[in-house]
Backbone as CSV, one residue per row, in Angstrom:
resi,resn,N_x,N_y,N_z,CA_x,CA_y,CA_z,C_x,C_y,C_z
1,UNK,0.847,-1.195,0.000,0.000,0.000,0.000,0.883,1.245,0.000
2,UNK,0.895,1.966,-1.180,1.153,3.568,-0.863,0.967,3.959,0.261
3,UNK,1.712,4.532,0.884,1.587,5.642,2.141,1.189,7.136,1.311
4,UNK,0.520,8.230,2.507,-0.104,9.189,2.023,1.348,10.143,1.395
5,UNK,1.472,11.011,0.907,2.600,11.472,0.553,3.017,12.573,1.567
6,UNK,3.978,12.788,1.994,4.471,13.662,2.735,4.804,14.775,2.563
7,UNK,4.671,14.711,1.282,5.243,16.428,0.349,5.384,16.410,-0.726
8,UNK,4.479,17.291,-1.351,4.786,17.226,-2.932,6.429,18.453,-3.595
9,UNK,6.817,18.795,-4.278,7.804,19.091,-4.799,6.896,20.379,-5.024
10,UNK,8.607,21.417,-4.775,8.403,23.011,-5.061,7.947,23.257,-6.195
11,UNK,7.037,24.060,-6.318,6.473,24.748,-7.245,7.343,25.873,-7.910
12,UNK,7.517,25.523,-9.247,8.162,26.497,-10.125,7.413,27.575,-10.124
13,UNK,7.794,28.858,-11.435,7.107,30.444,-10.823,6.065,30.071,-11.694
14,UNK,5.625,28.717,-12.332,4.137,28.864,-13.267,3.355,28.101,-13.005
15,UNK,3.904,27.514,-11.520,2.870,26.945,-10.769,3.255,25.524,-10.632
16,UNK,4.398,25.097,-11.441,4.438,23.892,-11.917,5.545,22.966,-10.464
17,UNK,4.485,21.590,-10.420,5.719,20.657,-9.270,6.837,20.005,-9.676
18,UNK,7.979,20.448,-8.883,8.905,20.238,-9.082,9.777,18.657,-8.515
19,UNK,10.512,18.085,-9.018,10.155,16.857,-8.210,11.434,17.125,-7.143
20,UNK,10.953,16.026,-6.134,11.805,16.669,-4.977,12.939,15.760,-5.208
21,UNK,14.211,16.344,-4.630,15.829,15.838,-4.612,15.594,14.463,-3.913
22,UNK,17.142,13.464,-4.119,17.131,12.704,-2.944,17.395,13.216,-1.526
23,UNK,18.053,14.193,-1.169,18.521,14.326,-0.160,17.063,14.535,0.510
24,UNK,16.266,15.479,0.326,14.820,15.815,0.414,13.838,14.349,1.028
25,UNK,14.094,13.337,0.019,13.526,11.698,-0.012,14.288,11.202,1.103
26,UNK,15.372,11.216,1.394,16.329,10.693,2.304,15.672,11.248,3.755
27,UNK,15.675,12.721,4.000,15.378,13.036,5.405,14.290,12.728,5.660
28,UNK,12.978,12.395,4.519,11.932,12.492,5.422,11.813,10.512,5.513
29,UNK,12.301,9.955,4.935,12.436,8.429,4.941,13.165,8.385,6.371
30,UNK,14.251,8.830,6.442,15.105,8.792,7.520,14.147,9.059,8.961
31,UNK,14.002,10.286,9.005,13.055,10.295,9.995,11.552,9.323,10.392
32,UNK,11.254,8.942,9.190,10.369,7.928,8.982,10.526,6.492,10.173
33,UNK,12.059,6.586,9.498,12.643,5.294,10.713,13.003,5.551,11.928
34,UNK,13.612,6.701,11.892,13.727,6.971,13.435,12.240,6.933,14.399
35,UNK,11.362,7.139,13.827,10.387,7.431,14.935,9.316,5.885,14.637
36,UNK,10.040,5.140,13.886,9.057,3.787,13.577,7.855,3.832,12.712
37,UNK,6.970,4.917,11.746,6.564,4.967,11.177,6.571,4.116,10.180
38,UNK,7.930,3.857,9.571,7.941,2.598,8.796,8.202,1.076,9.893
39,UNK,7.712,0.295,9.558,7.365,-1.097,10.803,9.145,-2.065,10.173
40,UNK,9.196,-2.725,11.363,10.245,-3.829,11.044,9.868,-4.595,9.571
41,UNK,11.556,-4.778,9.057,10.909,-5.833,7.848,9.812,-5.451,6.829
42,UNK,9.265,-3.955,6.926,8.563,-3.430,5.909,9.081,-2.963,4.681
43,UNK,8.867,-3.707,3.607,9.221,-3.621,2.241,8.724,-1.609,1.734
44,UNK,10.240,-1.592,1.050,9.986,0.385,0.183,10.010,-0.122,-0.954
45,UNK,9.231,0.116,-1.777,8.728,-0.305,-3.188,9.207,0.913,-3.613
46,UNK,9.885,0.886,-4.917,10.784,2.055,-5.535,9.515,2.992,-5.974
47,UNK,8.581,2.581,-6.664,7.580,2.798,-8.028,6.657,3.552,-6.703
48,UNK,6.411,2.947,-5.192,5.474,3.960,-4.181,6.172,4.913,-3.672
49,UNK,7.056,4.767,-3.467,8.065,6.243,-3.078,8.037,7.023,-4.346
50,UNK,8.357,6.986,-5.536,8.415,7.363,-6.634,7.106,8.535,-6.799
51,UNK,5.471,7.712,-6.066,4.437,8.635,-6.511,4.091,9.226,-5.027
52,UNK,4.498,9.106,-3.391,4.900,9.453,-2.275,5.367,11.188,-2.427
53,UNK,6.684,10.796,-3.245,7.350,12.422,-3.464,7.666,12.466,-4.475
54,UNK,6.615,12.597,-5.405,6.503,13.278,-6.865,8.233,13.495,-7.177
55,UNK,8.728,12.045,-7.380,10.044,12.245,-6.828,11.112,11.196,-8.345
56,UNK,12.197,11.514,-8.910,12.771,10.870,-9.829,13.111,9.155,-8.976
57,UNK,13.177,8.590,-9.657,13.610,6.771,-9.948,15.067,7.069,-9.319
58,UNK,16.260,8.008,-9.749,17.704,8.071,-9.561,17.415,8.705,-7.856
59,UNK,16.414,9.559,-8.002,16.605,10.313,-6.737,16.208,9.262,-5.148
60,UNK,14.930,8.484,-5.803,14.954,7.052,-4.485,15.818,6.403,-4.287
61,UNK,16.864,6.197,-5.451,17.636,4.943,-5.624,18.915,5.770,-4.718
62,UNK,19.075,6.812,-4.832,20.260,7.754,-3.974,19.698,7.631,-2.629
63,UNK,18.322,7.941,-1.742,18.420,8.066,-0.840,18.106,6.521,-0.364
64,UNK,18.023,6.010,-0.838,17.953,4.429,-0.362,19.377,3.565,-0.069
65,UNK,20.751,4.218,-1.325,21.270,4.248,-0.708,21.870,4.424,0.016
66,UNK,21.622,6.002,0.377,22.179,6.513,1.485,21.697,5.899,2.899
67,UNK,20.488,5.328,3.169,20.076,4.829,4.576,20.952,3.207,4.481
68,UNK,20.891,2.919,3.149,21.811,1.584,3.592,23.069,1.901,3.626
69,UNK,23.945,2.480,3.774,24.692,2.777,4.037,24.734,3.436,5.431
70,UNK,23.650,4.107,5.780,24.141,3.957,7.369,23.036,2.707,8.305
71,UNK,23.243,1.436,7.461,22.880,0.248,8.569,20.897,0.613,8.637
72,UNK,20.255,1.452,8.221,18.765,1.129,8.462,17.769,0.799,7.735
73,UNK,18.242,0.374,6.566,17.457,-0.539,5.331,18.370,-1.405,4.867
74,UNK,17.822,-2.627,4.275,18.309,-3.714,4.199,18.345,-3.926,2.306
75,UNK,19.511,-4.028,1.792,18.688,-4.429,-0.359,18.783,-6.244,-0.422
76,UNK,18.022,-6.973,-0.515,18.581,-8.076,-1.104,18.060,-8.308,-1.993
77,UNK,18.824,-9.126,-2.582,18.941,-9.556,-4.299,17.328,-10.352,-4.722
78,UNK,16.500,-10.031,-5.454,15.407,-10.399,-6.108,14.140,-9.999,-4.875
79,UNK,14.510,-8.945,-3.511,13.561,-8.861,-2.862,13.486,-7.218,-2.832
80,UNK,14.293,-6.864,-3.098,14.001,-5.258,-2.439,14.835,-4.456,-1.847
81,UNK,14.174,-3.467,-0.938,14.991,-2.840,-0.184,13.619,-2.740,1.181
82,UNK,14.109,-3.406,2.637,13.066,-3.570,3.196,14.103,-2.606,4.637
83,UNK,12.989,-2.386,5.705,14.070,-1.921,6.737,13.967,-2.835,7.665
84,UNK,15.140,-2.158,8.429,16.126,-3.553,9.239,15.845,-4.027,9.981
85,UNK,15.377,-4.850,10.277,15.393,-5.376,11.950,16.992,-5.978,12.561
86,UNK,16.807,-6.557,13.724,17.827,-6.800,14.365,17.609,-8.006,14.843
87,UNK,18.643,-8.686,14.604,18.800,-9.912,15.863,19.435,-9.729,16.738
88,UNK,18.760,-10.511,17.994,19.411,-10.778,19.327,20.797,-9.947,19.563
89,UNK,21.829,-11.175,18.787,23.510,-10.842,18.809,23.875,-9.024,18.034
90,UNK,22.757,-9.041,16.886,23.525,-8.101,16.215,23.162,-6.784,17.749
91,UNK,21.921,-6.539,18.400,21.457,-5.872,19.282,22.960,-5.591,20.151
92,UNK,22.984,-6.827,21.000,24.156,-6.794,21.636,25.603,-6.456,21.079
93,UNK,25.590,-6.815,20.114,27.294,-6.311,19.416,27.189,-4.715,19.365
94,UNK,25.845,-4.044,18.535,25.969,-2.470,18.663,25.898,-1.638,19.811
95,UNK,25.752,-3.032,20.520,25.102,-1.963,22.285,26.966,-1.899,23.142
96,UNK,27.393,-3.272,22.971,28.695,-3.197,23.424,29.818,-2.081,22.789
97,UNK,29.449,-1.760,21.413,30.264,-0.914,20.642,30.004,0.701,21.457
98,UNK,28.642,0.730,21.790,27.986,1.613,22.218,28.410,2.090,23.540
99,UNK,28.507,0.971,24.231,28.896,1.247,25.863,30.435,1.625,26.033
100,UNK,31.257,0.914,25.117,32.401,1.267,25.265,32.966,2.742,24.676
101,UNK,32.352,3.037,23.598,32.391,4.274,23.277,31.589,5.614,24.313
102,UNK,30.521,5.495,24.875,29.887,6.604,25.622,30.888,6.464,27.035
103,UNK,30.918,5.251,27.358,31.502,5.271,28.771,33.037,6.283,28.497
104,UNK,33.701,5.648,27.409,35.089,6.463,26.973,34.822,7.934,27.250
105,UNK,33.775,8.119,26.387,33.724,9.705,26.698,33.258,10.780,27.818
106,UNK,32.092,9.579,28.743,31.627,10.140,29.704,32.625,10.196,30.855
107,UNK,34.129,9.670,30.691,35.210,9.670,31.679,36.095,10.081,31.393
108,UNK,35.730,11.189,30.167,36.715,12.346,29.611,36.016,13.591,29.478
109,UNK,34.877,13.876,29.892,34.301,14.950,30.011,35.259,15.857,30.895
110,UNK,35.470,17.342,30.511,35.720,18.077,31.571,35.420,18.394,32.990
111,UNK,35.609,17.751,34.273,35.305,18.435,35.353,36.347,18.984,35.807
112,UNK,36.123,20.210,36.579,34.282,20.864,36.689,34.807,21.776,35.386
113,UNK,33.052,20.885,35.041,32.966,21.369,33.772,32.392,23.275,33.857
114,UNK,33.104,24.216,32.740,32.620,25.201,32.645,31.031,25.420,32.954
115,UNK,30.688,26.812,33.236,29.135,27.044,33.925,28.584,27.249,32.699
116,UNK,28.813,27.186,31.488,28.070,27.685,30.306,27.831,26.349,29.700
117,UNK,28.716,25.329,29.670,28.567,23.782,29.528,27.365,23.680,30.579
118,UNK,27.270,23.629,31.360,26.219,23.079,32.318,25.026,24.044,31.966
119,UNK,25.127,25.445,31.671,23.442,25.465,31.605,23.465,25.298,30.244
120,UNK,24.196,24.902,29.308,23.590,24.563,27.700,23.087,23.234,27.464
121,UNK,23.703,21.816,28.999,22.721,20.965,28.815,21.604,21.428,30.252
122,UNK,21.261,22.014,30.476,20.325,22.156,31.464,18.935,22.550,30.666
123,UNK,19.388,23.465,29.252,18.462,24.139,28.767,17.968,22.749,27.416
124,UNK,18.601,22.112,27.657,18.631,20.495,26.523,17.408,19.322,27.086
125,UNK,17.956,19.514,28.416,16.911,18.596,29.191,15.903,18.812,29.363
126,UNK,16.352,20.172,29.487,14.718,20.923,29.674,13.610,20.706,28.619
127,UNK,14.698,21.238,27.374,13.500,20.823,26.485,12.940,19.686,26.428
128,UNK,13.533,18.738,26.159,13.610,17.255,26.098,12.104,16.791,26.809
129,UNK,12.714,16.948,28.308,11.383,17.171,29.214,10.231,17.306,28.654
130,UNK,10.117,18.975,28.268,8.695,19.749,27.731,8.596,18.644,26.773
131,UNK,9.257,18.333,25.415,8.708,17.384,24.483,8.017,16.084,24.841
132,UNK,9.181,15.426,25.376,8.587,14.215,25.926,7.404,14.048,26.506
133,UNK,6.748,15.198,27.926,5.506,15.100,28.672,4.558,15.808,27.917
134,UNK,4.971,16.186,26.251,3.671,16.735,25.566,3.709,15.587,24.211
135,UNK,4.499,14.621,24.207,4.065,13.340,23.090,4.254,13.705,21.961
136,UNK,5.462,14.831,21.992,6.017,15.517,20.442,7.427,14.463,19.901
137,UNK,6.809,13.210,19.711,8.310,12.772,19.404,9.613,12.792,18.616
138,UNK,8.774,13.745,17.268,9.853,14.117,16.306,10.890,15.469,17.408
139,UNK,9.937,16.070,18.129,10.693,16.975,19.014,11.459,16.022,20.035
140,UNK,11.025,15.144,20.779,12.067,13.955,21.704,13.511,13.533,21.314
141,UNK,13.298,13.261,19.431,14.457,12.630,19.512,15.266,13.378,18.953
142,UNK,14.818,14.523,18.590,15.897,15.765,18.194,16.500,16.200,19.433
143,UNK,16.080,16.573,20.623,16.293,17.051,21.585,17.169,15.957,22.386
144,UNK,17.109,14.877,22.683,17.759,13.813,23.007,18.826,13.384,22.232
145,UNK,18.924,13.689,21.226,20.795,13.323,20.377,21.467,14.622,20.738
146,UNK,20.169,16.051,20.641,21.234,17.257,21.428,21.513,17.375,22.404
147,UNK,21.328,16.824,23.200,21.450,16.315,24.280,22.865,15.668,24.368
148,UNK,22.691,14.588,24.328,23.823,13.726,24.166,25.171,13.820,23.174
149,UNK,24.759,14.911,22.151,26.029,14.895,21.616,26.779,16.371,22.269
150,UNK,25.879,17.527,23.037,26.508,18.226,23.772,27.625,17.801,24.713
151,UNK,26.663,16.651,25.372,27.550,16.271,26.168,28.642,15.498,26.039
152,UNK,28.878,14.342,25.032,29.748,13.652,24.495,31.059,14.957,23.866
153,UNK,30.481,15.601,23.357,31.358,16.874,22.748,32.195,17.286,24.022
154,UNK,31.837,17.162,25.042,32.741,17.671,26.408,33.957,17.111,26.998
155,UNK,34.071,16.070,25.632,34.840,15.017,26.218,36.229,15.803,25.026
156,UNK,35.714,16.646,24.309,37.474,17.250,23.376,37.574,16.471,22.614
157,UNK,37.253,15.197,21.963,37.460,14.896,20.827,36.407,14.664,19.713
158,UNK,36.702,15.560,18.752,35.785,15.083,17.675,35.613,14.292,17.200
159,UNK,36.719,13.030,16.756,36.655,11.813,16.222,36.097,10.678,17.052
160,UNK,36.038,10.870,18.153,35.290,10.024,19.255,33.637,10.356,19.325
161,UNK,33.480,11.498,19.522,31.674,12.067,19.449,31.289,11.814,17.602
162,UNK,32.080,11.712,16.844,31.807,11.157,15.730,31.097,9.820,15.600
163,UNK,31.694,9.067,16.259,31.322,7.650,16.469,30.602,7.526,17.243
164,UNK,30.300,8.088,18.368,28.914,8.004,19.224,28.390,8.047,17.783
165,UNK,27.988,9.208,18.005,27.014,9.659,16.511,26.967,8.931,15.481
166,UNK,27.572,7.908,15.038,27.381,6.978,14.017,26.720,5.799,14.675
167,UNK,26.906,5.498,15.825,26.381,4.455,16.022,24.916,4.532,16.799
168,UNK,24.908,5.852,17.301,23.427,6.064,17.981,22.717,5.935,17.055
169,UNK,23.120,6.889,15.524,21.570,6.949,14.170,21.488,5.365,13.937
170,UNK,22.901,4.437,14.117,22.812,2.923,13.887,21.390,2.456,14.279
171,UNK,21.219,2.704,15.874,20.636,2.182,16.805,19.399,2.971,17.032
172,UNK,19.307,4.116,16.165,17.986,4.784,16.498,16.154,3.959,16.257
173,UNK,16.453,2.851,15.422,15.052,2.107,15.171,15.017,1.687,16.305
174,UNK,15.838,0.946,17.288,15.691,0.222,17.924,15.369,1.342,19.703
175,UNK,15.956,2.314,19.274,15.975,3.480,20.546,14.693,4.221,20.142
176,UNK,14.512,4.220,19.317,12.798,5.119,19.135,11.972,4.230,19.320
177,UNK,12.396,2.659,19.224,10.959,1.802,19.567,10.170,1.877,21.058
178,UNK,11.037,2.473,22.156,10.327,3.234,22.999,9.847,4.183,23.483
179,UNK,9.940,4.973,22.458,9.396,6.430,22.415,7.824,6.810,22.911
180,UNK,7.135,5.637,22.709,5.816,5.801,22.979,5.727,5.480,24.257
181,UNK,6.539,4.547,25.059,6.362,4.036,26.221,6.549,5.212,27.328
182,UNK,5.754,5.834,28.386,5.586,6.907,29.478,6.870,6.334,30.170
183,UNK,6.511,5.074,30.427,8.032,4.634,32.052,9.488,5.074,31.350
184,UNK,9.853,4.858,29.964,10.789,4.622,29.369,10.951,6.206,29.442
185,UNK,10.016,6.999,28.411,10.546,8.612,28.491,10.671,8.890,30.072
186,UNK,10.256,8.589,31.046,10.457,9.296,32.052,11.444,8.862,33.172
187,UNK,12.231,7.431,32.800,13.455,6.776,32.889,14.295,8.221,32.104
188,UNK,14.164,8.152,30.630,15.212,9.511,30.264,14.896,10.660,30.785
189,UNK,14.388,11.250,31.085,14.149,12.021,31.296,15.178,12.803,32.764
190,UNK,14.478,11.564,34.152,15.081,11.545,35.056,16.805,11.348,34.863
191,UNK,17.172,10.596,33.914,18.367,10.651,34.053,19.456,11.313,33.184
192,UNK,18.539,11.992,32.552,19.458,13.358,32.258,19.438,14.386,32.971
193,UNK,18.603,14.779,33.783,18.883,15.598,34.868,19.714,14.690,36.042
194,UNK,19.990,13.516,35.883,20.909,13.039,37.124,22.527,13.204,36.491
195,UNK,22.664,13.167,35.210,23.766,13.219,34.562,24.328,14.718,34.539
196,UNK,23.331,15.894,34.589,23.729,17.407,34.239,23.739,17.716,35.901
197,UNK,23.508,16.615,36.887,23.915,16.818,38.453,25.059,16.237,38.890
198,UNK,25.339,15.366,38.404,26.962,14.975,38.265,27.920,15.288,37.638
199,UNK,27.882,16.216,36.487,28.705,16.593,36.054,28.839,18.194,37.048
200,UNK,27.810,18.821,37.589,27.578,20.282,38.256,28.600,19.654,39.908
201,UNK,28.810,18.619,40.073,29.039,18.330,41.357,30.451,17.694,40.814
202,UNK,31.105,17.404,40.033,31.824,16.910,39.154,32.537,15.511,39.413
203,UNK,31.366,14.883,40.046,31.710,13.121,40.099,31.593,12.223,38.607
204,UNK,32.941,12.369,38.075,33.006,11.800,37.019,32.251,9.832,37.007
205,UNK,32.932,9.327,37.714,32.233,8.220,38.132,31.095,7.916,38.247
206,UNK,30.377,9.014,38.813,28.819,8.858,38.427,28.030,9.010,37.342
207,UNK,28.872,9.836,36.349,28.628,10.328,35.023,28.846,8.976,34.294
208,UNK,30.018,8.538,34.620,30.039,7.023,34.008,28.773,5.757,33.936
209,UNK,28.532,6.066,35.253,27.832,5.046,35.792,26.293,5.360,34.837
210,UNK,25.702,6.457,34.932,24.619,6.962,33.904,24.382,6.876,32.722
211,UNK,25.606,6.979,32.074,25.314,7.238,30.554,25.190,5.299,30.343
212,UNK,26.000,4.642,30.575,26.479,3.128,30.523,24.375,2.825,31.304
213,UNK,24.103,2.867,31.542,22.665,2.294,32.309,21.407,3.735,31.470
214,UNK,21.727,4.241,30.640,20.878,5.396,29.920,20.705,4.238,28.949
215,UNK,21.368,3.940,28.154,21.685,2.898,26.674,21.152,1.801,26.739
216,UNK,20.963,1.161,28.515,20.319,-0.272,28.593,18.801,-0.221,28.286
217,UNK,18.313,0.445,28.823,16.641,0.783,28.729,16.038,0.344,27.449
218,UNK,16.725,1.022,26.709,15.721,0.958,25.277,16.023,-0.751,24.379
219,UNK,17.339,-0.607,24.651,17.581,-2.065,23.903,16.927,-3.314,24.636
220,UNK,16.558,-3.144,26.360,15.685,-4.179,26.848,14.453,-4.312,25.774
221,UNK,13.942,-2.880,25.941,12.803,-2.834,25.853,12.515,-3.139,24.231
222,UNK,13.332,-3.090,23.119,13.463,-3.286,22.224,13.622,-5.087,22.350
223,UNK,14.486,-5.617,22.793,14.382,-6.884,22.826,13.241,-8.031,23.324
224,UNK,12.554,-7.508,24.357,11.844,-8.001,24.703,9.844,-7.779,23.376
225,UNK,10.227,-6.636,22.899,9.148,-6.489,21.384,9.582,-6.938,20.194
226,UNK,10.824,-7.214,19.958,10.739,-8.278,18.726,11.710,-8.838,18.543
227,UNK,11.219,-9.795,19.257,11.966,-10.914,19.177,11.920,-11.687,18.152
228,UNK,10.659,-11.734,16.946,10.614,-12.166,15.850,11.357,-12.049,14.857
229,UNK,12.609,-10.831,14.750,13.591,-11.451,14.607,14.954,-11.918,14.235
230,UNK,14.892,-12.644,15.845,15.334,-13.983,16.174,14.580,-15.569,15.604
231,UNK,13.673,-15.098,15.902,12.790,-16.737,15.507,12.648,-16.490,13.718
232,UNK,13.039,-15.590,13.298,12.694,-15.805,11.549,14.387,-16.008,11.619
233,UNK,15.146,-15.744,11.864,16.658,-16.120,12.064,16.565,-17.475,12.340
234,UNK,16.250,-18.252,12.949,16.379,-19.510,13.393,15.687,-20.216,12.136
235,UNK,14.383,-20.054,12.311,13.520,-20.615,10.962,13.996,-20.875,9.650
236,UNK,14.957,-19.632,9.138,15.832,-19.847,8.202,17.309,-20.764,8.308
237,UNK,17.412,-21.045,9.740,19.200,-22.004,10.240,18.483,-23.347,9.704
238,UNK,17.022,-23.479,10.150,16.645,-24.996,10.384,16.382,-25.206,8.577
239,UNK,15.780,-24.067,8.260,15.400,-24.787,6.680,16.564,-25.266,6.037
240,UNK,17.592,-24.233,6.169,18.909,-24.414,5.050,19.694,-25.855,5.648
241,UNK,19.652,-26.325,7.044,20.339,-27.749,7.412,19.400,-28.863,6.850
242,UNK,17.806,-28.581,6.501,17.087,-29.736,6.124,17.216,-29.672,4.087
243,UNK,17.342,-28.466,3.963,18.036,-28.815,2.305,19.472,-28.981,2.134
């Protein structure tokens, strides 16, 4: 099924639609996944994106591959281009990549950190907050990577907050799959104001201890909703040993 279209293409000065770029196709697909709009394992048909955003054949085929290329759509050969789910292991391998990288940085942050560092994430959380307890989630997860990459940034290296940042958008299907859940936003919530209180008091150790137990939440909660798959992973071990 076509989805409704999200935007038609700029209008030239004679009125006429213009078709929209990939990069254009890319952000709003992208965001698409971040917030779960598109479902696990849901097939992108070139030809429905194509009439979606009044949009060129070269220009889907660019932003399609631009999301496979960063890990959140899947192409295989005679099926498509579908988006990703995760198994079990792969969950855990990006979460370990994950922990070892945030923890790195959350024990290189500056303390005591400058007073302008502290109220620029104070004014982060804040928002975050307001979004979250008003169910604006395209506002949640904007506010929550600014969040986190403020603070990762405190740590002085760019090539390190780089890689956060590559691997959080990795992990964002699986981190927005609790976006809807109240306990979960208000798990983050609380503990970004416990993190912008440890860094104000400048117990690095505790900063550690936060960010490393911030990252667990969502991937539980992600694991424990689809686990399916795992069991279409298996389903496929058992067919290929009986042919």
């Amino acid at each position: 099924m076509t989805r409704a279209i999200a935007g038609s293409g700029a209008a030239d000065a004679e009125g006429r639609r213009q078709p929209q770029g990939w990069s254009q196709v890319y952000e709003v697909l992208q965001m698409d996944l971040m917030l779960g709009r598109l479902h696990l394992r849901e097939r992108l048909v070139e030809d429905d994106l194509i009439l979606r955003f009044d949009a060129t054949r070269h220009a889907v085929r660019r932003a399609l591959d631009e999301l496979e290329k960063e890990g959140l759509v899947l192409r295989q050969p005679n099926r498509g281009v579908r988006v990703r789910d995760f198994t079990q292991e792969e969950v855990e391998n990006l979460y370990e990549i994950r922990d070892a990288l945030e923890t790195l940085a959350a024990s290189r942050v500056t303390l005591p950190a400058p007073p302008g560092f502290v109220e620029e994430l104070k004014t982060l959380a804040a928002a975050h907050e307001q979004a979250s307890n008003a169910q604006r989630y395209v506002e949640v997860f904007r506010m929550n990577n600014a969040f986190h990459e403020r603070l990762y940034a405190g740590a002085g290296n760019p090539e390190l907050a780089a890689a956060i940042k590559h691997y959080s958008l990795m992990t964002q299907p699986i981190r927005s799959r609790g976006f809807a859940d109240d306990q979960l936003r208000q798990i983050a919530i609380r503990e970004h104001w416990q993190m912008v209180d440890a860094i104000e008091r400048g117990d690095s150790t505790r900063l550690v201890e936060l960010c490393r137990a911030h990252i667990r939440w969502p991937k539980e909660f992600y694991l424990r909703a689809n686990s399916p798959a795992d069991a279409e992973t298996g389903a496929a071990r058992r067919e290929a040993s009986v042919l």
